[in-house]
Short mmCIF file of C-alpha atoms in Angstrom, two decimals:
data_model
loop_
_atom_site.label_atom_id
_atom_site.label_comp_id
_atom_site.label_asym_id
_atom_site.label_seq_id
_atom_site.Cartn_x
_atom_site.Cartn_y
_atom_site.Cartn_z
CA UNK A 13 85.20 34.36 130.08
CA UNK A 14 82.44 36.89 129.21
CA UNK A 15 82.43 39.75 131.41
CA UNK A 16 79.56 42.10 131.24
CA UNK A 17 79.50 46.44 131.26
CA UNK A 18 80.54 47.08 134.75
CA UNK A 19 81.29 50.81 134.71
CA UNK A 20 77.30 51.30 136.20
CA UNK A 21 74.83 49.03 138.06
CA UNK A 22 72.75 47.20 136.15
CA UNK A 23 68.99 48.58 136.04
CA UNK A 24 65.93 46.44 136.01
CA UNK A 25 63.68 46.92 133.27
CA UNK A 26 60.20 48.27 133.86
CA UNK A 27 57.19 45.58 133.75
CA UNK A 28 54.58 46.07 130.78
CA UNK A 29 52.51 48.23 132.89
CA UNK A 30 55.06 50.23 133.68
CA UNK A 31 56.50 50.80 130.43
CA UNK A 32 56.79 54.18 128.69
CA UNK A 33 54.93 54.69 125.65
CA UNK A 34 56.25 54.16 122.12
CA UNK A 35 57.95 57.72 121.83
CA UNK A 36 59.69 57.30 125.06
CA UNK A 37 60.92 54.45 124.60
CA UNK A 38 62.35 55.26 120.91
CA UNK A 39 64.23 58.88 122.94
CA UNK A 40 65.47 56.86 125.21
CA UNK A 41 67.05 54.61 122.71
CA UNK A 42 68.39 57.26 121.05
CA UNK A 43 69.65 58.45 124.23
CA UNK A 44 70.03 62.55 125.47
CA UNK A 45 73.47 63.03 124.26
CA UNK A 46 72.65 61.76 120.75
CA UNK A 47 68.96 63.77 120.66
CA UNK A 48 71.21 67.15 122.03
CA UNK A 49 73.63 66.59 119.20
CA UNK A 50 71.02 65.78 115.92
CA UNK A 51 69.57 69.28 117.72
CA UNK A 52 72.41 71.29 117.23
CA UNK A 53 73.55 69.68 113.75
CA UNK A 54 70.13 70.72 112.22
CA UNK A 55 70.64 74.33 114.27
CA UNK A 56 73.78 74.89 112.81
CA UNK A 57 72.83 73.45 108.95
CA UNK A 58 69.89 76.14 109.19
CA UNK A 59 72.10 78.77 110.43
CA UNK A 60 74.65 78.90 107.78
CA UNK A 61 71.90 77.06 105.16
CA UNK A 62 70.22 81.08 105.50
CA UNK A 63 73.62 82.70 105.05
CA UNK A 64 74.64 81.05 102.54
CA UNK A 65 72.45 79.69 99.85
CA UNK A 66 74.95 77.16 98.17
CA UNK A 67 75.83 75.84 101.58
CA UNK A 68 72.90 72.82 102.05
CA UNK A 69 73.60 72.05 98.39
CA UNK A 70 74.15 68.42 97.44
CA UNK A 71 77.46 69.20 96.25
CA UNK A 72 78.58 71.10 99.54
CA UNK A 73 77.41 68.12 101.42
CA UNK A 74 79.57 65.97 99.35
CA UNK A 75 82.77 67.99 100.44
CA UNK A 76 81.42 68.21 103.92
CA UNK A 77 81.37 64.21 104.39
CA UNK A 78 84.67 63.93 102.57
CA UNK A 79 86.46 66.56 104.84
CA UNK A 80 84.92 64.73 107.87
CA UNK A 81 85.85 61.09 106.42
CA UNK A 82 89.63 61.50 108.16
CA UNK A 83 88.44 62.99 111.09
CA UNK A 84 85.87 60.41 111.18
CA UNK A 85 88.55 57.28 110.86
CA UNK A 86 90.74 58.14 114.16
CA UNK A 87 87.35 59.64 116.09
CA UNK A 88 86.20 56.22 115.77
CA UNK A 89 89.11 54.20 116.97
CA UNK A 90 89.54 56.97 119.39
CA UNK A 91 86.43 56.14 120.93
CA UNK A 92 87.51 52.53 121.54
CA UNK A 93 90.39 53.61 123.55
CA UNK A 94 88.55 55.92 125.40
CA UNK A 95 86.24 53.33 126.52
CA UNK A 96 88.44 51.20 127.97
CA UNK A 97 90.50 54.16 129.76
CA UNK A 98 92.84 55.24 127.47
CA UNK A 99 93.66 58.04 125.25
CA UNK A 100 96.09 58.76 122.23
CA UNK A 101 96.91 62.24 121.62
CA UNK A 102 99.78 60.86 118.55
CA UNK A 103 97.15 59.95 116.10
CA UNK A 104 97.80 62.95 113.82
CA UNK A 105 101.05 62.04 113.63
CA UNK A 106 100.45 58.37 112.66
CA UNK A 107 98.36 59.90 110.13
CA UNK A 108 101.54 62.10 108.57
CA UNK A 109 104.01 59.25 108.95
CA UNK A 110 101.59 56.55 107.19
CA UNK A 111 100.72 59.38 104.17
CA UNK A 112 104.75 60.18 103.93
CA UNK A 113 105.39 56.17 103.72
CA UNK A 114 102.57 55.51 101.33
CA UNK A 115 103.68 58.13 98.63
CA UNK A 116 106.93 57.42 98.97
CA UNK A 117 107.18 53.62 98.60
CA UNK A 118 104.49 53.86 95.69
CA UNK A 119 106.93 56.08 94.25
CA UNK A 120 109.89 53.98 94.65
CA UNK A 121 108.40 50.60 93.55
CA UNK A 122 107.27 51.84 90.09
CA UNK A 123 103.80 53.37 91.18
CA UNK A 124 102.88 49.97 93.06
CA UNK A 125 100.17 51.08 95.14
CA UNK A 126 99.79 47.86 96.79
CA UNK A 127 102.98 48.01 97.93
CA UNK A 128 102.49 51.52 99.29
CA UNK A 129 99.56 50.86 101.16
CA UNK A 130 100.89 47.69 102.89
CA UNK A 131 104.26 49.66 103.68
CA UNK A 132 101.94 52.14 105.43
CA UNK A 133 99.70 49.99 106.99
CA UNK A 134 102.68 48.00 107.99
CA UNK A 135 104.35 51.43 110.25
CA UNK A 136 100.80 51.81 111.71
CA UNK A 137 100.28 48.66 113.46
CA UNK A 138 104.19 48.92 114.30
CA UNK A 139 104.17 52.53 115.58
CA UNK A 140 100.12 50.85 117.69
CA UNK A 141 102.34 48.41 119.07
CA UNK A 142 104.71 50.84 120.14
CA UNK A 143 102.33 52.86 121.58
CA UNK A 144 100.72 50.23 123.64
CA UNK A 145 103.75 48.56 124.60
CA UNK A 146 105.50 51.59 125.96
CA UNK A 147 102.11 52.24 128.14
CA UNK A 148 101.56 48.57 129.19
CA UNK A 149 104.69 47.33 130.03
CA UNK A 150 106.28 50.28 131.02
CA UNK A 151 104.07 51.49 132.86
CA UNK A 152 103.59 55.12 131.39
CA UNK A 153 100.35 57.03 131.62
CA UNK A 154 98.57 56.82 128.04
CA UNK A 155 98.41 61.12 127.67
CA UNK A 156 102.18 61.29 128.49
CA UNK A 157 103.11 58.37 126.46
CA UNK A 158 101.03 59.68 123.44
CA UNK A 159 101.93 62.82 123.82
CA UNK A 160 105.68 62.12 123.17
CA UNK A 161 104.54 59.90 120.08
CA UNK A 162 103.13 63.30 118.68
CA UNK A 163 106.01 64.96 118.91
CA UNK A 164 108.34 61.61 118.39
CA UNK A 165 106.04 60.41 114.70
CA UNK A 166 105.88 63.98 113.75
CA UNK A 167 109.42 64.20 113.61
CA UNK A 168 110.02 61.54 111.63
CA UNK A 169 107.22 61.94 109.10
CA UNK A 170 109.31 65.27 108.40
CA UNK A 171 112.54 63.33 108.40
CA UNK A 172 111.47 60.77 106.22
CA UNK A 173 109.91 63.44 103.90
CA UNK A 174 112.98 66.63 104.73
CA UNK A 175 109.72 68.35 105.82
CA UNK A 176 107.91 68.09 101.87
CA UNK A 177 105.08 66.57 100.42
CA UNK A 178 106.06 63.41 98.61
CA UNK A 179 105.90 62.00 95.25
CA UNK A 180 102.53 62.12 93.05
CA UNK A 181 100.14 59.59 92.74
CA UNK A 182 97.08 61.36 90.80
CA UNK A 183 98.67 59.58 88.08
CA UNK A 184 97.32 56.26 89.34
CA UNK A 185 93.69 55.03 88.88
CA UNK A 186 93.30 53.62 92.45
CA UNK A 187 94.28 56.43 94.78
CA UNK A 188 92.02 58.51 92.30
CA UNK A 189 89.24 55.86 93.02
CA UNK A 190 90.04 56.65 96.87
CA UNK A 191 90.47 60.03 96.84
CA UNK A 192 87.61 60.98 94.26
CA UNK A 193 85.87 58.08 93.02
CA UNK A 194 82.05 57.51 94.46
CA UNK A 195 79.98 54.54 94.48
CA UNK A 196 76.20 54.83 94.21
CA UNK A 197 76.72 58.73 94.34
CA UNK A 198 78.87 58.83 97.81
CA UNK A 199 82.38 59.60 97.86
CA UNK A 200 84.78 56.10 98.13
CA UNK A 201 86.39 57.57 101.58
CA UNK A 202 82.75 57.88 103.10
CA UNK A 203 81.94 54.42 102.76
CA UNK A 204 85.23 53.21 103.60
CA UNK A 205 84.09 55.63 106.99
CA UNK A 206 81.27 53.75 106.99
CA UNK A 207 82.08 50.29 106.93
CA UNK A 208 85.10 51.18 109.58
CA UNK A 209 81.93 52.61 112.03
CA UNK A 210 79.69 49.69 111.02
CA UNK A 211 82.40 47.08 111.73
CA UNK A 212 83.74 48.84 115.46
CA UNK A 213 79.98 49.02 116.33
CA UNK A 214 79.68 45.53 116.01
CA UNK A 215 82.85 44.53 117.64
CA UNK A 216 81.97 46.81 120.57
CA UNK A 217 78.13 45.75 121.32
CA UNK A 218 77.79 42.47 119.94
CA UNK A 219 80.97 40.46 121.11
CA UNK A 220 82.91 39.56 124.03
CA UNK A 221 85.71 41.99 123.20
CA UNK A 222 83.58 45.21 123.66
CA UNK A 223 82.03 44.07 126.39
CA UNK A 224 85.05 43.40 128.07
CA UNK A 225 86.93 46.53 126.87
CA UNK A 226 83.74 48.86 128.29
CA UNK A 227 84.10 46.69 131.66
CA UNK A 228 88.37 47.95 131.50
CA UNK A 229 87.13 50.92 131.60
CA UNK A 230 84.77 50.66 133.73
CA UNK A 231 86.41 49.17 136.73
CA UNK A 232 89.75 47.51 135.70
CA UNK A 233 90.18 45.96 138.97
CA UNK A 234 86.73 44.26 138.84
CA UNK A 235 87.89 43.55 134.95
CA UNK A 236 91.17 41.85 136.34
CA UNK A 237 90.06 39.90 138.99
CA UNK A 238 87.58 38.25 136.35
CA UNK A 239 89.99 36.89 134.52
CA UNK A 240 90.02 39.36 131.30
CA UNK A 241 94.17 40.02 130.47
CA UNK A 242 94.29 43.84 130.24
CA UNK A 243 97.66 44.19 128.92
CA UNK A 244 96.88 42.22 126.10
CA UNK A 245 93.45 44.16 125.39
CA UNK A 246 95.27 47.83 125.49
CA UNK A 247 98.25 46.18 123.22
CA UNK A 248 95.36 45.65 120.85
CA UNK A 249 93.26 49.30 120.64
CA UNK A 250 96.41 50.83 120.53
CA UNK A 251 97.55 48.67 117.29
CA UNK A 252 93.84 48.48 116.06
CA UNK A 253 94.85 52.97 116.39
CA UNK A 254 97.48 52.57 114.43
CA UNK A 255 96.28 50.70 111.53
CA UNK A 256 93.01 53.01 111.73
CA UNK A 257 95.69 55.90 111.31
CA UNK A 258 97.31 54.04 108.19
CA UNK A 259 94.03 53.83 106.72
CA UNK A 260 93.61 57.47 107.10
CA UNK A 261 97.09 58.36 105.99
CA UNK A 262 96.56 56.28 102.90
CA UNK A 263 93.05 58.53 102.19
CA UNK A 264 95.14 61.75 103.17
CA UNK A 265 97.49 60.74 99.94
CA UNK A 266 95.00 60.10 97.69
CA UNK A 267 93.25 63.09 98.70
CA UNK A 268 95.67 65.89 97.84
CA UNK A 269 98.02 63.97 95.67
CA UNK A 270 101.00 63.63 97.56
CA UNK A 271 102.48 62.31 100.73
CA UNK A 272 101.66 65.09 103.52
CA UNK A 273 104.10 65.57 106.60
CA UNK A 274 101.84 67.84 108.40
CA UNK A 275 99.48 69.55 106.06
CA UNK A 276 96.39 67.35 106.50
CA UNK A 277 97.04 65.92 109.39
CA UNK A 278 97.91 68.24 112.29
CA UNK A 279 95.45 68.74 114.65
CA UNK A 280 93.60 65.39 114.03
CA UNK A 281 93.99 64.37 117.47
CA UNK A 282 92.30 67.61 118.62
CA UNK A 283 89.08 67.26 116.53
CA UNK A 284 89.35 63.16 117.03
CA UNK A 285 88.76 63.29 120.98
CA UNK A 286 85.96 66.28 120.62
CA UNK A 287 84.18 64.09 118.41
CA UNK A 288 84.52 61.52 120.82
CA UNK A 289 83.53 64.25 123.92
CA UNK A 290 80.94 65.34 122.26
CA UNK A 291 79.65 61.98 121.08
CA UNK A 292 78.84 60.75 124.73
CA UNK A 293 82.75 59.18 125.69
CA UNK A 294 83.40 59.40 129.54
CA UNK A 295 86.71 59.99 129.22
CA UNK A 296 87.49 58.23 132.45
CA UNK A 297 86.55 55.43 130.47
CA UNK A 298 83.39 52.69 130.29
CA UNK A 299 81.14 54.88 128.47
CA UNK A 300 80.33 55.79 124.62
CA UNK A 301 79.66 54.53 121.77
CA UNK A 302 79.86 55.00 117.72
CA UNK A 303 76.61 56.00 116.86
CA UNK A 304 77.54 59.64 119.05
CA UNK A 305 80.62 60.04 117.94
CA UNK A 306 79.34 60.01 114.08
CA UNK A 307 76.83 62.28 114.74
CA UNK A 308 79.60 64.59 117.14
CA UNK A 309 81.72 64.20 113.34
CA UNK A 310 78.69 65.79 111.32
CA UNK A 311 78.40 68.47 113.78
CA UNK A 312 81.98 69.26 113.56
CA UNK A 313 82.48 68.77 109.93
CA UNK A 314 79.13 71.13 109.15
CA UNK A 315 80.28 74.25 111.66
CA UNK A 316 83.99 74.30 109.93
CA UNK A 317 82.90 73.75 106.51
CA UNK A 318 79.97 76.82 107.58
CA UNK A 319 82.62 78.98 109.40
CA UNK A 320 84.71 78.52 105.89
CA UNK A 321 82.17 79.57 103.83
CA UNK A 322 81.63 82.33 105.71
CA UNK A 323 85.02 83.60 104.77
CA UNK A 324 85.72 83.43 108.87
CA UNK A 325 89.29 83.25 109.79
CA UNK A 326 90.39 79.17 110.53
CA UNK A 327 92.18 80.54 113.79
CA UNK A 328 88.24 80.52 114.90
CA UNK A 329 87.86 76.97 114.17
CA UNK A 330 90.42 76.08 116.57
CA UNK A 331 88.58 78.09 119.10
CA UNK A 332 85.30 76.57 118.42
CA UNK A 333 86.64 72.98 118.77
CA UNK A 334 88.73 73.70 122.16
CA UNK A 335 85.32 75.19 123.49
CA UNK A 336 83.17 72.71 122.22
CA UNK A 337 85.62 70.04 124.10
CA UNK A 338 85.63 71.93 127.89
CA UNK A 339 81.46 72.10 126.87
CA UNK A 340 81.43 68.35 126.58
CA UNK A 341 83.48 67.58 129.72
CA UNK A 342 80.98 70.27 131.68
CA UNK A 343 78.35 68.08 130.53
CA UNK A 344 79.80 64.95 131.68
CA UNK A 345 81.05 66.16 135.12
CA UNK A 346 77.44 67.63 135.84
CA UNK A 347 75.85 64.21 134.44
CA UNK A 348 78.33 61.90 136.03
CA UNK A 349 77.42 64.15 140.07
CA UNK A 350 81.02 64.36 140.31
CA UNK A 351 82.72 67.95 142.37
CA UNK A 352 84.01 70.15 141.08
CA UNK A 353 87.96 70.04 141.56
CA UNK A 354 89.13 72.09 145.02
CA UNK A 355 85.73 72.60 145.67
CA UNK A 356 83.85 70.95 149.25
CA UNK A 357 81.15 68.37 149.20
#
């Protein structure tokens, strides 16, 4: 049964005459969010594009979209289960587990990299399954039961490894085609970003999955009582999360030449739900979409990669990403009419 977006009432189109002109109509398919977000991208390329005159080079751009690729991966599938109500605070930790595994079976198998990459994307969907098992069935709030994931995958990334990056696999021409390789002059991991976007896009606006995960989130009562089966749904963003993770474990690897722990992937979950925030995501759930959280990736990718160049201490880009995250719930509780919290009518 095909349930459409119930998280707002639907809105009757204007008649010909009343119709906006051209222009209007194009802003208003970009949307506010998206327009407020291509403005502070270009602010922030011309801001450190004067300070620095190497920094809008085609080459800096290059490391910029490859930095942002892994970032890019979970704030995607991130944005999925945010729609329909969720959240997952563990996918950093996916992403260290799946890079440990990867190195280490290639290693083991006699530099198979096949076999690596299914071993990993074999604990993803396992440790997704977990995940959404643990919040469906028993019944545990998605931030608490994600938030003992991070802690719980972290661990054992660092067991599996004894806390060290893993094996080497520069040595083999694939994971140098991921890690380094480009096609048509783009990095490999930006169009493997791309086609990830591209294809989640498309599940979410044109089929009867994303319309039916937006109306989850929406109202999951209205969602339940038409039929949709919710369990099954979350089971499958929360494995379609892990696999996503995998993915970006497996680029991780190829990226710095070993199986990483930590290094690489700690703090992913931070800079995956900003993205997300930032990109338009009502993180109550039955709002967002890809398109903002791509452009929300840009914006994050270009300030660190600006704020490095600089020579400005990283502690600051953790500060800029925690403020940029309470800036994009602001926006939504203003938007959205809601109170403020112990406040009156």
């Amino acid at each position: 049964m095909t349930v459409t977006h119930t998280s707002a009432p639907a809105v009757k189109g204007p008649s010909d005459g009343d119709r906006p002109p051209g222009r209007s109509r194009l802003l208003a398919g970009i949307g506010g969010q998206n327009i407020s977000l291509v403005g502070a991208l270009i602010v922030v390329l011309a801001l450190f594009g004067f300070l620095n005159d190497n920094y809008l080079s085609l080459s800096n751009m290059q490391v910029i979209a490859e930095a942002a690729t892994i970032t890019g991966l979970l704030a995607v599938v991130q944005t999925v289960v945010i729609i329909c109500g969720g959240l997952d605070i563990s996918v950093g930790s996916q992403v260290g587990v799946a890079s440990v595994v990867s190195a280490m079976v290639f290693t083991s198998t006699g530099a198979n990299t096949l076999a690596g990459a299914a071993a990993a994307i074999g604990v993803g969907l396992l440790v997704g399954v977990v995940n959404g098992v643990v919040i469906v069935y028993g019944r545990v709030n998605p931030t608490i039961a994600t938030l003992a994931g991070l802690a719980a995958y972290k661990g054992l990334a660092q067991l599996l490894s004894d806390g060290r990056a893993q094996g080497y696999v520069l040595n083999d021409d694939t994971f140098v085609f991921l890690g380094r390789g480009k096609i048509a002059g783009l990095p490999v991991m930006v169009w493997i970003l791309v086609v990830a976007a591209l294809t989640v896009h498309l599940l979410l606006k044109h089929t009867d999955i994303g319309r039916n995960l937006y109306a989850i989130g929406g109202n999951d009562t209205a969602a339940r009582l038409a039929g949709i089966n919710i369990n099954k749904y979350l089971v499958f963003v929360y494995a379609l999360i892990g696999v996503v993770a995998a993915v970006a474990g497996i680029l991780l690897t190829a990226r710095t030449g070993s199986g990483q722990p930590t290094s690489g992937s700690e703090g992913l979950e931070l800079k995956a739900i900003t993205a997300a925030a930032l990109g338009g995501c009502a993180l109550k759930g039955g709002k967002g979409g890809i398109g903002g959280t791509l452009l929300a990736v840009a914006l994050l990718g270009a300030l660190e990669n600006g704020l490095t160049v600089q020579g400005i201490n990283t502690f600051w880009q953790n500060v800029a990403q925690g403020a940029l995250l309470v800036i994009a719930v602001v926006i939504q509780q203003r938007r959205s009419g809601e109170r403020a919290v112990g406040l009156p009518h």
